[in-house]
Coordinates of C-alpha atoms and ligand atoms in Angstrom, one line a residue:
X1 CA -13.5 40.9 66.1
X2 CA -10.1 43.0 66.4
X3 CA -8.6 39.9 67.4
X4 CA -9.8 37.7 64.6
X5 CA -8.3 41.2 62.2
X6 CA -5.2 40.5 64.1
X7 CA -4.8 36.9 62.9
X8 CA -5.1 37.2 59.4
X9 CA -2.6 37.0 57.2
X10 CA -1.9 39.7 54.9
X11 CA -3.0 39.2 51.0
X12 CA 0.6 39.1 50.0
X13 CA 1.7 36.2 52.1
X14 CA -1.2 34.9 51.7
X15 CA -0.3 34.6 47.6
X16 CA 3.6 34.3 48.6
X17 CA 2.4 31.2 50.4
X18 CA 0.5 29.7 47.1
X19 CA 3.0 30.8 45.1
X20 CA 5.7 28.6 47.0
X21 CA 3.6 25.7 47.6
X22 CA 2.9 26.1 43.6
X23 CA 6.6 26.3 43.1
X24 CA 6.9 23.6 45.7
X25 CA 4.8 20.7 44.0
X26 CA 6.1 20.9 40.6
X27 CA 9.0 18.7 41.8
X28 CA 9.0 15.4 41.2
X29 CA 9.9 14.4 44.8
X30 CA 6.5 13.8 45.8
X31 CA 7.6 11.6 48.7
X32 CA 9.0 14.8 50.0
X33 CA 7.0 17.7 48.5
X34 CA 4.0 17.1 50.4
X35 CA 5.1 17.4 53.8
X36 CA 6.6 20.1 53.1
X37 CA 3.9 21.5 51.5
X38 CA 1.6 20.8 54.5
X39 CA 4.2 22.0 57.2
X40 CA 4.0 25.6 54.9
X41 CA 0.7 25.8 55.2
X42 CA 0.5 24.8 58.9
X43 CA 2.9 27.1 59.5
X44 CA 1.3 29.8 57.7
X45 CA -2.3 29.8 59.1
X46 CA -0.3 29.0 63.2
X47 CA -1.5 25.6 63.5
X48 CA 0.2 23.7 66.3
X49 CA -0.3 20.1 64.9
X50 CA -1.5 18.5 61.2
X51 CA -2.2 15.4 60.6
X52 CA -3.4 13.8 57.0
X53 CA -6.0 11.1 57.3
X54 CA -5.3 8.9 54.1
X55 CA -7.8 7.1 53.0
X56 CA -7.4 2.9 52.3
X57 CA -8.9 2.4 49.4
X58 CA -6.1 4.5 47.7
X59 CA -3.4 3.3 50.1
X60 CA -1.1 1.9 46.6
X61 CA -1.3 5.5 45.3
X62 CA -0.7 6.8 48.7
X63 CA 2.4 4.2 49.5
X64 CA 4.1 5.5 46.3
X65 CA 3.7 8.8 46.5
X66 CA 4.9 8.9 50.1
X67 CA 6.0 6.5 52.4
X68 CA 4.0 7.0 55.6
X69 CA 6.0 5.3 57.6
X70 CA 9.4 6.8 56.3
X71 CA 8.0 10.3 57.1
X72 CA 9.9 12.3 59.8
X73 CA 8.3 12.3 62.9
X74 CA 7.6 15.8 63.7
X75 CA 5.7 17.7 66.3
X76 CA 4.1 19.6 63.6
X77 CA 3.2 16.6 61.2
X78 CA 1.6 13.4 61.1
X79 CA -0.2 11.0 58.3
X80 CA -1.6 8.0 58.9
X81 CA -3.7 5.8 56.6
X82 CA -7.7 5.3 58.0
X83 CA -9.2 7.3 60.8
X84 CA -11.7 8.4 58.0
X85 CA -14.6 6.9 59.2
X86 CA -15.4 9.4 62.0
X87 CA -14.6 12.2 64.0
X88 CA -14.6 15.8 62.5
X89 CA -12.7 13.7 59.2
X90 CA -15.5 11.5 58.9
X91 CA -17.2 14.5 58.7
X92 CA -15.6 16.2 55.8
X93 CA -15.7 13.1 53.8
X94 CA -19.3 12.8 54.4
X95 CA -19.7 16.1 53.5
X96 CA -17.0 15.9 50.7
X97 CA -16.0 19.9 51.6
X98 CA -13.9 21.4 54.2
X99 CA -14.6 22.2 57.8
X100 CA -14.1 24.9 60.0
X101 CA -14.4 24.6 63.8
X102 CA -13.6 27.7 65.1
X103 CA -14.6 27.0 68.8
X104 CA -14.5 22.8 70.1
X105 CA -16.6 23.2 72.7
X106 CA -19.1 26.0 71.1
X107 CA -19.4 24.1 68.0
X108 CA -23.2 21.8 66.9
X109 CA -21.3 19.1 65.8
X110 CA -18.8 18.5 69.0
X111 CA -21.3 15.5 69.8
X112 CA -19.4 13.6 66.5
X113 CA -16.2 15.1 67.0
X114 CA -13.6 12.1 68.8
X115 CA -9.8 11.7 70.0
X116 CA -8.7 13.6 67.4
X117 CA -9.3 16.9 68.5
X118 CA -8.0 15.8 71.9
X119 CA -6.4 19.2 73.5
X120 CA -7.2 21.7 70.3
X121 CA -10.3 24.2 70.9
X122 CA -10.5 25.6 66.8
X123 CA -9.9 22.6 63.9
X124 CA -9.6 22.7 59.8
X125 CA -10.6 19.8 58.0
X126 CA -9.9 20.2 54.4
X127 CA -10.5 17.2 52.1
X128 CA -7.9 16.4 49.2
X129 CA -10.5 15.6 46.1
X130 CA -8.4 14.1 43.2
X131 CA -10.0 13.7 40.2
X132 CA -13.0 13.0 42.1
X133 CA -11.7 10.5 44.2
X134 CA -11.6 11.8 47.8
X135 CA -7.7 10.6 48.7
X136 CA -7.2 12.3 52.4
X137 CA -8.4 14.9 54.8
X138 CA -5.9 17.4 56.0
X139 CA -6.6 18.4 59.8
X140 CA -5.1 21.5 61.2
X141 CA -5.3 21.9 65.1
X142 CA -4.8 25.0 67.5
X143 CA -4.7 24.7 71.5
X144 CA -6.4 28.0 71.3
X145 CA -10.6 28.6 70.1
X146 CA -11.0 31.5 67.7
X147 CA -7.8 30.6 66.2
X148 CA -8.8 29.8 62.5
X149 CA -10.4 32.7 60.5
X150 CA -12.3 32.1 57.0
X151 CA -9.2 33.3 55.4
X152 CA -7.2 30.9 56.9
X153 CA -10.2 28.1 55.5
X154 CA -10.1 29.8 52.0
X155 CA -6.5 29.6 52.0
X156 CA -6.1 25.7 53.0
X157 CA -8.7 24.8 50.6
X158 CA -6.6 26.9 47.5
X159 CA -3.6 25.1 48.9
X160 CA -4.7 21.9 48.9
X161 CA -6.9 22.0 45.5
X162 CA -3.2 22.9 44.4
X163 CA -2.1 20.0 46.1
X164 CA -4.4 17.6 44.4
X165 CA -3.5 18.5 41.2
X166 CA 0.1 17.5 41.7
X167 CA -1.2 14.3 43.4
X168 CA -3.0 13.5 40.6
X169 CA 0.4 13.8 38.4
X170 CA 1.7 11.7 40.8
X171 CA -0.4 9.0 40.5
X172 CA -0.4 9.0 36.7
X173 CA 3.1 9.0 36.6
X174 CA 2.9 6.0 39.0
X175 CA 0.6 4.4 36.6
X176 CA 3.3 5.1 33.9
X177 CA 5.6 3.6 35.5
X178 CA 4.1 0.3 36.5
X179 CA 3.2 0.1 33.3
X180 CA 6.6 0.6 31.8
X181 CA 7.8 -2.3 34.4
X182 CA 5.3 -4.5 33.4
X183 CA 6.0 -4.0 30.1
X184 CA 10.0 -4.8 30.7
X185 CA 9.1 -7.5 32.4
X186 CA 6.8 -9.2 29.5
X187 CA 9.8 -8.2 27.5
X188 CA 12.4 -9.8 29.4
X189 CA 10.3 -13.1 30.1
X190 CA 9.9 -13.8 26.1
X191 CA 12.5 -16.0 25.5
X192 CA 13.3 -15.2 22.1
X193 CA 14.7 -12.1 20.6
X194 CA 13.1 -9.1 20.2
X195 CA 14.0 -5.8 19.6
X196 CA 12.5 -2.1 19.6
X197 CA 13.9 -0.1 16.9
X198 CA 13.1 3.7 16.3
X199 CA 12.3 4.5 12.4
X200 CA 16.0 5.3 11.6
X201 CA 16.8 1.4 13.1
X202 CA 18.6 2.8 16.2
X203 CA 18.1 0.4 19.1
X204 CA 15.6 1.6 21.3
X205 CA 15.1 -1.5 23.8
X206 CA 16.1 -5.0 23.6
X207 CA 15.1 -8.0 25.3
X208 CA 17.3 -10.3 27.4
X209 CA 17.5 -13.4 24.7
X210 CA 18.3 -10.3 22.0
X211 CA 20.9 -9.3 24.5
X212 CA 22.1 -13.3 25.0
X213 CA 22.0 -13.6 20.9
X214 CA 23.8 -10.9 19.8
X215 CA 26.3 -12.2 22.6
X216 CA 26.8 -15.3 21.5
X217 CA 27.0 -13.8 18.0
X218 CA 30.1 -11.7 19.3
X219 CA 27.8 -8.4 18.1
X220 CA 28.1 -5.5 20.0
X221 CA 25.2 -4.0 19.6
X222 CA 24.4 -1.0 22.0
X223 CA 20.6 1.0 22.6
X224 CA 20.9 4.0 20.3
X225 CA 22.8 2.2 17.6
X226 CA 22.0 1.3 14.5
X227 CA 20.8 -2.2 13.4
X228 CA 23.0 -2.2 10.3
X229 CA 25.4 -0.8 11.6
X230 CA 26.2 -4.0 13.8
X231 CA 24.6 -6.9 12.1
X232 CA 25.5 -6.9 8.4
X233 CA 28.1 -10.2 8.9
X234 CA 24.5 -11.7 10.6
X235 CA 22.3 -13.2 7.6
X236 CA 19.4 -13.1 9.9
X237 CA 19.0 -9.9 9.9
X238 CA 19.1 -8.9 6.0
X239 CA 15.5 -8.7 5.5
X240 CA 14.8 -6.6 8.6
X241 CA 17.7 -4.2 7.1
X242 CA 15.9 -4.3 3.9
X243 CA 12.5 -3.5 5.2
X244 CA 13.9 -0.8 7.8
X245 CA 15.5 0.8 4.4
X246 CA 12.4 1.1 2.5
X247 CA 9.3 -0.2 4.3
X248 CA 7.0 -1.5 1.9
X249 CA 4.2 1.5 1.8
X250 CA 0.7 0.3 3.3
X251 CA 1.8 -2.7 5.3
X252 CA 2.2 -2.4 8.9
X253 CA 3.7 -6.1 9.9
X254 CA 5.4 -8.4 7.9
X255 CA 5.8 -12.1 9.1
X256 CA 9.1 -14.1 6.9
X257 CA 11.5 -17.1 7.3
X258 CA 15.4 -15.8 8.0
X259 CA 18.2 -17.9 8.5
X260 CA 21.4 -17.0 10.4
X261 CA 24.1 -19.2 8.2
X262 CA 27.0 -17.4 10.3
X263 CA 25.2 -19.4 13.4
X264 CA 23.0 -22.1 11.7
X265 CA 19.8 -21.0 13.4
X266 CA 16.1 -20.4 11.9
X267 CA 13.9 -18.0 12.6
X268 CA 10.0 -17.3 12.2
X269 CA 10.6 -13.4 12.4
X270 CA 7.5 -11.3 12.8
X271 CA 8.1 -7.2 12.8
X272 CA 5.8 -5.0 12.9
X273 CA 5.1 -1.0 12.9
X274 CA 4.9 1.4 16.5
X275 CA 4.0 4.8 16.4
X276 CA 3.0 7.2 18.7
X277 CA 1.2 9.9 16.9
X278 CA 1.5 12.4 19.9
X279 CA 5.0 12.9 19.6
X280 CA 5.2 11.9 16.0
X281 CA 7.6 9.2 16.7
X282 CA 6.9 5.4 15.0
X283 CA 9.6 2.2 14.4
X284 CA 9.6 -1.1 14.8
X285 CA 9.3 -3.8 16.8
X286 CA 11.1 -7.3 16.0
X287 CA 10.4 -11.1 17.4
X288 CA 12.5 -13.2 16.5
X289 CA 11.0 -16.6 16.7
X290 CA 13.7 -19.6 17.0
X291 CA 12.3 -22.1 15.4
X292 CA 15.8 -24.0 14.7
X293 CA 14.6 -27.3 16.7
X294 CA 11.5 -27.3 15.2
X295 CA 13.2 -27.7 11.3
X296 CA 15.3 -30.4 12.7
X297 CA 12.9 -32.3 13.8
X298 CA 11.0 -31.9 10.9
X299 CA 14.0 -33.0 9.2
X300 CA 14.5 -36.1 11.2
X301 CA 10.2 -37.2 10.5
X302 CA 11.1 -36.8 7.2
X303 CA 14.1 -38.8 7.3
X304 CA 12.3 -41.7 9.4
X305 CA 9.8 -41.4 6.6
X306 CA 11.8 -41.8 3.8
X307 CA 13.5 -44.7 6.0
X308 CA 9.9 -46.2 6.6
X309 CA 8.9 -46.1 2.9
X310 CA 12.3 -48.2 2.0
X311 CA 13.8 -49.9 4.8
X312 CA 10.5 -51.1 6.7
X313 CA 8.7 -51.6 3.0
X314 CA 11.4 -54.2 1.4
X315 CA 11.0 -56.8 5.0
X316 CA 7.5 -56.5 4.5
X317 CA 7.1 -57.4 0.8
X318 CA 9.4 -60.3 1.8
X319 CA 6.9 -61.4 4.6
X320 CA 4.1 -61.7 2.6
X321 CA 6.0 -63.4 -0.2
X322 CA 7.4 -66.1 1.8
X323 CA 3.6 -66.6 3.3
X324 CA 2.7 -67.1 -0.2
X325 CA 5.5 -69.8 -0.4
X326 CA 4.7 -71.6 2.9
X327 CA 0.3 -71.7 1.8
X328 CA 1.7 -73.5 -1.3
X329 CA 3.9 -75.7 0.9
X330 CA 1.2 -76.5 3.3
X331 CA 0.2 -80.2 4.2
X332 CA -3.4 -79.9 3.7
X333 CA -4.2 -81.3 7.4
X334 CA -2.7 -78.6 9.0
X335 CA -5.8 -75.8 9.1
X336 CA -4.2 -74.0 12.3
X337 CA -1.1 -73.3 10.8
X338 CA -3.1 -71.5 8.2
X339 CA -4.8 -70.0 10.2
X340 CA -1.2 -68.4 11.9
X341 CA -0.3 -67.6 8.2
X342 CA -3.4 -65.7 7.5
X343 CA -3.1 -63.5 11.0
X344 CA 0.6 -62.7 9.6
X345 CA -0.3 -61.2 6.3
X346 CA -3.1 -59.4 8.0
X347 CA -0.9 -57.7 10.1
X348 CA 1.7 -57.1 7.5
X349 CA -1.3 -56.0 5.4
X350 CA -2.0 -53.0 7.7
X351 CA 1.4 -52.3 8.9
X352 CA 1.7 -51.7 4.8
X353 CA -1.7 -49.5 5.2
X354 CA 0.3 -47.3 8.1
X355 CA 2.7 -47.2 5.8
X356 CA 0.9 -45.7 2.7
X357 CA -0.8 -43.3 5.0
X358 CA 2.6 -42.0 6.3
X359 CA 3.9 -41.4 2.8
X360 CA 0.9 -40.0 2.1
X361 CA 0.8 -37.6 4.8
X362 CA 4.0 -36.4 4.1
X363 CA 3.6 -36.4 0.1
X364 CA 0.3 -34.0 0.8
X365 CA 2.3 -32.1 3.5
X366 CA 5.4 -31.4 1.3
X367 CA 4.4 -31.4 -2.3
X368 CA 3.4 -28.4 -3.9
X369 CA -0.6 -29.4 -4.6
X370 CA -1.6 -28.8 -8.7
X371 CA -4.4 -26.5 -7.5
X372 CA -4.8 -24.6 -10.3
X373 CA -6.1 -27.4 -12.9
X374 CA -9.8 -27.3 -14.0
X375 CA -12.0 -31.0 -13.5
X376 CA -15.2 -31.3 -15.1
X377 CA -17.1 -31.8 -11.8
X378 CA -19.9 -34.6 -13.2
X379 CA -16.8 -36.6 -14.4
X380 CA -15.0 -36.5 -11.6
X381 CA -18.2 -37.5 -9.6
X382 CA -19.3 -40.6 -12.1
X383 CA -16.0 -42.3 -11.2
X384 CA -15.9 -41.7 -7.8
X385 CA -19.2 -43.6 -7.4
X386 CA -18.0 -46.1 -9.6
X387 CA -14.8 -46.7 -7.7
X388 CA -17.3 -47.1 -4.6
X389 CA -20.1 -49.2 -6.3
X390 CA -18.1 -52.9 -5.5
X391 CA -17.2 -52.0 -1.6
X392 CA -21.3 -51.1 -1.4
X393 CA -22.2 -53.6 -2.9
X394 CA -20.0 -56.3 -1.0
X395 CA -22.2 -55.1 2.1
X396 CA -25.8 -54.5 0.0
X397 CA -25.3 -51.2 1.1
X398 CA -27.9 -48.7 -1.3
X399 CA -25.4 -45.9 -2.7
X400 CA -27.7 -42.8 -3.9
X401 CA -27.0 -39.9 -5.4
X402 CA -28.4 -36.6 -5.5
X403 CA -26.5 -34.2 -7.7
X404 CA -28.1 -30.8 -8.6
X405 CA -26.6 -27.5 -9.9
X406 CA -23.5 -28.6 -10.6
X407 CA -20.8 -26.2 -11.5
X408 CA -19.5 -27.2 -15.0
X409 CA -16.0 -27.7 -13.5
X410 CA -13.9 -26.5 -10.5
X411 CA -10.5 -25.9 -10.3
X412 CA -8.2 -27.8 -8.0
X413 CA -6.1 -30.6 -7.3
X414 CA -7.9 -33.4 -9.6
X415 CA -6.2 -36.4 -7.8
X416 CA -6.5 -35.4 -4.0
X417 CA -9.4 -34.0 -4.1
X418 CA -11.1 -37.3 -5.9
X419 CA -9.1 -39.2 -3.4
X420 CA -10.6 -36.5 -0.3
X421 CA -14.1 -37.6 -1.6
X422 CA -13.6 -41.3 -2.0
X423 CA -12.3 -40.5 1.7
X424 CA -15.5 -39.8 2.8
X425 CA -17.6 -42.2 0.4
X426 CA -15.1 -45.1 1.6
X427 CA -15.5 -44.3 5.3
X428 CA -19.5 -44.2 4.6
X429 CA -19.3 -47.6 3.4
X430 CA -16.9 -49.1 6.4
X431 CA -18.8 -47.8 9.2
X432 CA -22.4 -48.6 8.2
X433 CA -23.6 -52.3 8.5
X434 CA -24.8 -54.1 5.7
X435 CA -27.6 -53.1 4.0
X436 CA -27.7 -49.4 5.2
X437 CA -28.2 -46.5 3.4
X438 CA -25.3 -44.0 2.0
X439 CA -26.2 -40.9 0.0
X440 CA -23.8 -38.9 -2.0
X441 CA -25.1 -35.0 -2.2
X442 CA -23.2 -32.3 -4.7
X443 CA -24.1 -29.0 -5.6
X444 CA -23.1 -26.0 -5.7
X445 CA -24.5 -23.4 -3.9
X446 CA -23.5 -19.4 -3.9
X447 CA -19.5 -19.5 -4.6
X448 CA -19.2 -22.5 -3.2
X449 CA -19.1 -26.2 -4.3
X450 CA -20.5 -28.6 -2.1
X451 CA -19.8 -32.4 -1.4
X452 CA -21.5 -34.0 1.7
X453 CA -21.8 -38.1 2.3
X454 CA -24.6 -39.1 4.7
X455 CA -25.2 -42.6 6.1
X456 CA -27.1 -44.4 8.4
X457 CA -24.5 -46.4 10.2
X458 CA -22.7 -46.5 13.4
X459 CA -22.1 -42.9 14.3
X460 CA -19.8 -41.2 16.2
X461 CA -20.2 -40.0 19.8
X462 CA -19.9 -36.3 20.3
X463 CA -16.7 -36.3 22.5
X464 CA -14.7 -37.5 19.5
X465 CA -15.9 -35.1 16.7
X466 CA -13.7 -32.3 17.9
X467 CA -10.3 -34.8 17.4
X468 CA -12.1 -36.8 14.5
X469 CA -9.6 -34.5 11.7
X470 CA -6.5 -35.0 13.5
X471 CA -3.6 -37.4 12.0
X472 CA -3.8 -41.4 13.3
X473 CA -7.5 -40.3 15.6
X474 CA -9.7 -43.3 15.3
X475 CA -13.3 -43.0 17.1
X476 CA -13.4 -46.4 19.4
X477 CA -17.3 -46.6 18.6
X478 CA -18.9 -49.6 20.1
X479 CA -19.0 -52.2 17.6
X480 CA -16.5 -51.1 15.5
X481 CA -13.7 -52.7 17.2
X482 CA -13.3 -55.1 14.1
X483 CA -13.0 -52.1 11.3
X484 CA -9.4 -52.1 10.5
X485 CA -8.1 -48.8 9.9
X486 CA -5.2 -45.9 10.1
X487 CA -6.9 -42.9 11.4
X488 CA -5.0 -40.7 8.7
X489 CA -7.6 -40.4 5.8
X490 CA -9.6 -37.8 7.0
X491 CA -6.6 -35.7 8.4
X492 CA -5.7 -35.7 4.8
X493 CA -9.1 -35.1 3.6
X494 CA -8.7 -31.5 6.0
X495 CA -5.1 -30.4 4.6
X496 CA -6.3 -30.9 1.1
X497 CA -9.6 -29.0 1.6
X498 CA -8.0 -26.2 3.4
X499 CA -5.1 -25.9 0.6
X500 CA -7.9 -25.4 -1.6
X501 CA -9.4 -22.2 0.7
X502 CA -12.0 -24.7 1.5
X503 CA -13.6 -26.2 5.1
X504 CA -14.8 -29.5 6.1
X505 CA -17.7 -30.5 8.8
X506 CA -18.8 -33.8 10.6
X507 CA -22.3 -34.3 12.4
X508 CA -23.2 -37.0 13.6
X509 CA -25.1 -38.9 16.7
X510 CA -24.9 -42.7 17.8
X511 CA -26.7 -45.4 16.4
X512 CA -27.8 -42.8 13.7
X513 CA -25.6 -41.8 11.3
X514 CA -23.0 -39.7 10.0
X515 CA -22.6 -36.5 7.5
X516 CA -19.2 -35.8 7.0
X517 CA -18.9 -32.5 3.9
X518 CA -16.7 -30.1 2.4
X519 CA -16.8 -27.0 0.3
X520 CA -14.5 -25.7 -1.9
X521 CA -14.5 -21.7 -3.1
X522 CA -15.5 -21.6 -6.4
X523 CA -13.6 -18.9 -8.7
X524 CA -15.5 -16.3 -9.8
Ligands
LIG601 P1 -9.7 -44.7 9.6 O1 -11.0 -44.9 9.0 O2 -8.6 -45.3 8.9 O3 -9.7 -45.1 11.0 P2 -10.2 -41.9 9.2 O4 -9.3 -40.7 9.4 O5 -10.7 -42.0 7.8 O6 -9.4 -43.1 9.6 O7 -11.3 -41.8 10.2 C1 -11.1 -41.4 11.5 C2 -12.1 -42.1 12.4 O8 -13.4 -41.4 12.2 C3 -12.4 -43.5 12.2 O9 -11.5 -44.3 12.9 C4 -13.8 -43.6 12.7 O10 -13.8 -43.8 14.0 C5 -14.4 -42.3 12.4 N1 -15.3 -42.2 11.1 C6 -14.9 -41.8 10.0 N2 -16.0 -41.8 9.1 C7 -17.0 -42.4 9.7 C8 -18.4 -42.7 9.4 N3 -18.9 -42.4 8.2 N4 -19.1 -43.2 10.4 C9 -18.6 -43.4 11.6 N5 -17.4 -43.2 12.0 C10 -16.6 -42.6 11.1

């Protein structure tokens, strides 16, 4: 008992000791902190050896925090990662609490204990819990039994509960910081500009392509300075001054066109609002999309357009004139060459169909549409069957109606949006065989008006419905091989229905039919 007496440390070290390692693991050096923490305290209960058993499943947290195999070697200290699985170690993670052996031989449990106690006779083991997440087992050794007293036990535990904690910084500061790198590293791979700006406009990070652009631009623009400070000769940039100036209260992003004239480059710009409401701090963050080549080329389809409309329209025109010419001319025993003449003007025929389409497609596509007009809905409809009556006809096709609570008029574009429904009635009538069945359904229904065309003809498989609305996409439906056609109509009937607020829909199954619909928003 006198012996054991004789061992213990006094109460003052014993809260000298906690107050250095304390003092100790509020440095940042973790890499270093902890061995010296665990020297202290092996030094301060006598052990001859330590060793930390880390466990592998937090061997990331434990490789950043400190390098095992960058730690001195030292008589006094070892860490490895494993060994947790048994032994005395084992032990205290099974038991998630510390262990005191105070005689190896003596002790009930010597029949688990392994290599690991090889030449001690009195062993710690004191597990480091982090947020419950059992990270290591401490062992202390001693050659001697008897050696380590409860105090020494309580002491270990208090040092390395202590220890935790500032393992547990460690490991969220980690996290920070992979998280910042990540973050630089999304920001540096965007290859456009963007730019973090605190509320004042002071740069607070940049990407590399802001960094390449303001280079180019001859801007020297610097992190802590001031947007419009730097940029006021770049026209690009006005708007973001402007909204950095006075931020438009009770929007948080803004999305606008700018236009560098200094450089001649475009931009899709799209800035919104950061804050961090902990430390009260907010700003902005800027993309800068270049969308430069993307206006040019728009410019150039344009420009083959217009070229198409005149240059390719005028050769054509001329074709089919001088077929004209040659019929008349004709010897009437020469049927083949006839024949030749009527191929030609069929082809020039839909080459003039592409045509129309194109100019179309771009008239819909460019023009602004006269939404705003009101059309007396049971006018519009009585013409649009009229206009549809001969084509049925021409294939005894039946053409029903069924028109019910009509809305006295909607508002729109009266010309495309007759021409979107003729669309639909026009396509009924081309894809079903003769003598089917096409019925034309409007009504209006909540605040929404309604136009659907059903028919019973060819249908579309399923695999094409997806594409069916997209510019020049014609379904290559069995048997209608012979249907001569662009693909464009009901890409147009889509961008006028959807410059209306509207939606259209297709269902359909082979060898059935078709329902191809639309509604438009009715104002209220
Ligand atoms: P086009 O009729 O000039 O080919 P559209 O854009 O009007 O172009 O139609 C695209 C494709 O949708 C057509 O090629 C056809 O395959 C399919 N389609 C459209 N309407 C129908 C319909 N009522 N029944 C079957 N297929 C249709």
């Amino acid at each position: 008992m006198s012996s054991r007496m004789l061992r213990r440390l006094d109460p003052s070290s014993d809260l000298e000791l906690l107050a250095e390692v304390a003092q100790l693991l509020t440095q940042f050096d973790m890499q270093r902190v902890l061995g010296r923490v665990i020297r202290l305290i092996a030094n301060a209960v006598g052990a001859s050896r330590a060793h930390l058993f880390l466990h592998p499943n937090y061997e990331l947290d434990w490789r950043n925090i400190f390098q095992t195999d960058r730690l001195d070697p030292d008589t006094i200290f070892t860490a490895s990662v494993g060994g947790l699985d048994s032994g005395l170690p084992g032990l205290a993670v099974e038991e998630r609490s510390g262990i005191l052996v105070r005689d190896v031989m003596m002790d009930d449990r010597r029949y688990v204990f392994g290599s690991e106690l090889r030449d001690a006779q009195s062993a710690l083991a004191v597990p480091l819990i982090c947020n419950q997440d059992l990270m290591a087992v401490l062992l202390l050794l001693h050659p001697k039994p008897e050696h380590f007293t409860d105090n020494h036990f309580r002491l270990v535990q208090i040092a390395m509960n202590q220890a935790s904690v500032a393992v547990h910084n460690a490991r969220l500061e980690n996290h920070v910081r992979s998280g910042r790198h990540q973050f630089q590293a999304v920001l540096h791979a965007v290859n456009n500009p963007m730019l973090v700006l605190n509320r004042e406009g002071q740069v607070q990070m940049m990407n590399a392509a802001a960094e390449r652009y303001f280079a180019a631009a001859e801007i020297r623009l610097k992190l802590g300075r001031k947007l419009v400070d730097t940029v006021q000769d770049d026209t690009a940039f006005n708007r973001i001054i402007d909204i950095i100036a006075t931020p438009p209260s009770g929007e948080d992003h803004w999305l606008f066109k700018a236009h560098s004239e200094q450089r001649n480059l475009h931009f899709d710009v799209l800035m919104s609002v950061w804050e961090n409401p902990m430390q009260g701090e907010s700003g902005f963050v800027v993309m800068m999309h270049d969308v430069t080549t993307l206006i040019e080329l728009d410019r150039f389809k344009n420009d083959m357009l217009r070229m198409a409309s005149h240059d390719l329209r005028s050769p054509l025109a001329l074709i089919t004139g001088y077929c004209d010419v040659i019929e008349m001319d004709l010897p009437p025993d020469m049927p083949q060459l006839l024949g030749y003449l009527e191929a030609v003007r069929r082809t020039t025929t839909r080459m003039d169909n592409l045509l129309t389409d194109l100019l179309r497609i771009e008239r819909i596509q460019s023009s602004p549409l006269e939404l705003y007009q009101p059309i007396n809905v049971e006018a519009m409809l009585a013409t649009i069957i009229e206009n549809s009556l001969p084509g049925a006809n021409q294939k005894q096709q039946q053409l029903l109606m069924d028109f019910h609570d009509l809305p006295e008029q909607i508002v729109a574009d009266p010309i495309m949006i007759r021409e979107a429904m003729e669309n639909f009635v026009s396509n009924a009538v081309k894809y079903t065989p003769d003598a089917g069945q096409i019925i034309v359904r409007a009504f209006a229904r909540g605040t929404a008006f309604y136009f659907v065309v059903e028919d019973n003809g060819v249908g579309i498989g399923e695999e094409h419905l997806p594409k069916l609305f997209t510019s020049f996409y014609r379904a290559k439906q069995a048997g209608t091989e012979h249907i001569d056609g662009t693909g464009v109509g009901l890409s147009l009937v889509k961008t006028v229905v959807e410059r209306h607020q509207g939606k259209v829909w297709v269902e359909s199954q082979v060898g059935i039919g078709s329902q191809f619909g639309f509604w438009l928003p009715l104002s209220s």
